[in-house]
Amino acid sequence: MPKPADMTTPPRYALQATAVCLGFLLALPLIASTAANAGTLRDKIMERRQERKEQRAEQAAEKNEMTEAETTDLAPQGLPAGTKVLRDIAYGSDKRQTMDVYLPANAAAQKSMPVIFMVHGGAWKIGSKTARGVVENKAAHWLPQGYIFVSINYRMLPDIKPLEQADDVAKALATAQSKAAEWGGSGKRFIIMGHSAGAHLVALLASNPSIAARAGASAWLATIALDSAAYDIDKIMGQKHYRFYDEAFGSDPAYWQASSPTLQLKQAAAPFVAVCSSIRPDKPCAQAGVFIDKARSLGMQAMLLPQSLSHAEINKNLGLDNGYTTAVDNFIKPLVAAQTIP
């Protein structure tokens, strides 16, 4: 007779199942740890990818700011025939406080010509009054129409910060206005224009008239800001931003506010055009639009002019035969024509 099974002894399969369960339970902490580590590693990889993406975006933005400084200087053959150039006219004691004046071929026979007064960009730290993108197409377009074209240099970072740079621009403007009659121009028929960091500086003069007044500058006809993304520095500094803004504007909120054209604009000023790139990743049209809306609410004549152009193209393409140039011309020509010639 076979011996009856001992019901108190677990069958072999039960022992195996128990061993598997125990092994699984013992392995749970390791599995959990491995999963956690995998999650952490995945998060780190994603963070690193985001950091690289942001770094590339910042590098692209800074390159955009500096593109015009990398272009070659304007050669004489790039100017309209008969152009006379007055180089390095000083408006201060520093060697960087100079301007170039481009006179049309018939300037000697003219009086009270309007003046385009141009301020270059370059992230508030580099750039040149003689860069091709700053001068060439603009001079080629406006000189034959009887305009004088003035392009200025100014002191830059790290020696001089943006508010002091605005003082330089105001001083250059006052000097150019005082000398305009010598060149065949009129001190009352100025259009001030700037690109990038230079656009921020002319917008600051437009929004805070005391800067120009301290330097002795008088009123001008219009301001043309070419693709500034820096109308509200206080807002920029309060969120994730490109590092070159730290270099320019520091850490003092009071300085940010004083450097913000949108925050400084408190009364109607000269007519204003804000040209902005609609394809830039940092979306300069957003800040430009807020500024224009505020200007209009104060009774200013103001126009937002978005362009499907790069930052550099907005600078160098102004003056070419295109709708962009026509829009700017249509804005400023009635103002020039309406100004009584002294």
mmCIF file with all atom_site columns, C-alpha atoms in Angstrom, residues 102-104 106 113-116 138-139 141-149 189 191 329 332-334 336-337:
data_model
loop_
_atom_site.group_PDB
_atom_site.id
_atom_site.type_symbol
_atom_site.label_atom_id
_atom_site.label_alt_id
_atom_site.label_comp_id
_atom_site.label_asym_id
_atom_site.label_entity_id
_atom_site.label_seq_id
_atom_site.pdbx_PDB_ins_code
_atom_site.Cartn_x
_atom_site.Cartn_y
_atom_site.Cartn_z
_atom_site.occupancy
_atom_site.B_iso_or_equiv
_atom_site.pdbx_formal_charge
_atom_site.auth_seq_id
_atom_site.auth_comp_id
_atom_site.auth_asym_id
_atom_site.auth_atom_id
_atom_site.pdbx_PDB_model_num
ATOM 1  C CA . TYR A 1 102 ? 26.653 111.367 -46.300 1.00 0.00 ? 102 TYR A CA 1
ATOM 2  C CA . LEU A 1 103 ? 25.673 114.271 -48.548 1.00 0.00 ? 103 LEU A CA 1
ATOM 3  C CA . PRO A 1 104 ? 23.873 113.897 -51.888 1.00 0.00 ? 104 PRO A CA 1
ATOM 4  C CA . ASN A 1 106 ? 23.756 118.294 -55.261 1.00 0.00 ? 106 ASN A CA 1
ATOM 5  C CA . MET A 1 113 ? 17.220 119.030 -46.653 1.00 0.00 ? 113 MET A CA 1
ATOM 6  C CA . PRO A 1 114 ? 15.700 116.407 -44.334 1.00 0.00 ? 114 PRO A CA 1
ATOM 7  C CA . VAL A 1 115 ? 18.105 114.186 -42.401 1.00 0.00 ? 115 VAL A CA 1
ATOM 8  C CA . ILE A 1 116 ? 18.041 110.454 -41.641 1.00 0.00 ? 116 ILE A CA 1
ATOM 9  C CA . LYS A 1 138 ? 19.578 103.399 -46.942 1.00 0.00 ? 138 LYS A CA 1
ATOM 10 C CA . ALA A 1 139 ? 22.019 105.939 -48.401 1.00 0.00 ? 139 ALA A CA 1
ATOM 11 C CA . HIS A 1 141 ? 17.643 105.135 -51.430 1.00 0.00 ? 141 HIS A CA 1
ATOM 12 C CA . TRP A 1 142 ? 17.409 108.436 -49.575 1.00 0.00 ? 142 TRP A CA 1
ATOM 13 C CA . LEU A 1 143 ? 20.365 110.475 -50.859 1.00 0.00 ? 143 LEU A CA 1
ATOM 14 C CA . PRO A 1 144 ? 18.983 110.709 -54.441 1.00 0.00 ? 144 PRO A CA 1
ATOM 15 C CA . GLN A 1 145 ? 15.699 111.914 -52.940 1.00 0.00 ? 145 GLN A CA 1
ATOM 16 C CA . GLY A 1 146 ? 17.440 114.887 -51.347 1.00 0.00 ? 146 GLY A CA 1
ATOM 17 C CA . TYR A 1 147 ? 18.035 113.532 -47.841 1.00 0.00 ? 147 TYR A CA 1
ATOM 18 C CA . ILE A 1 148 ? 21.236 113.726 -45.800 1.00 0.00 ? 148 ILE A CA 1
ATOM 19 C CA . PHE A 1 149 ? 22.214 110.473 -44.101 1.00 0.00 ? 149 PHE A CA 1
ATOM 20 C CA . ARG A 1 189 ? 13.614 117.904 -40.292 1.00 0.00 ? 189 ARG A CA 1
ATOM 21 C CA . ILE A 1 191 ? 14.099 111.311 -38.763 1.00 0.00 ? 191 ILE A CA 1
ATOM 22 C CA . ASP A 1 329 ? 8.562  106.123 -46.991 1.00 0.00 ? 329 ASP A CA 1
ATOM 23 C CA . ILE A 1 332 ? 7.795  109.743 -43.143 1.00 0.00 ? 332 ILE A CA 1
ATOM 24 C CA . LYS A 1 333 ? 7.289  111.676 -46.390 1.00 0.00 ? 333 LYS A CA 1
ATOM 25 C CA . PRO A 1 334 ? 4.095  113.479 -45.307 1.00 0.00 ? 334 PRO A CA 1
ATOM 26 C CA . VAL A 1 336 ? 8.780  115.894 -43.943 1.00 0.00 ? 336 VAL A CA 1
ATOM 27 C CA . ALA A 1 337 ? 6.545  117.704 -46.416 1.00 0.00 ? 337 ALA A CA 1
#
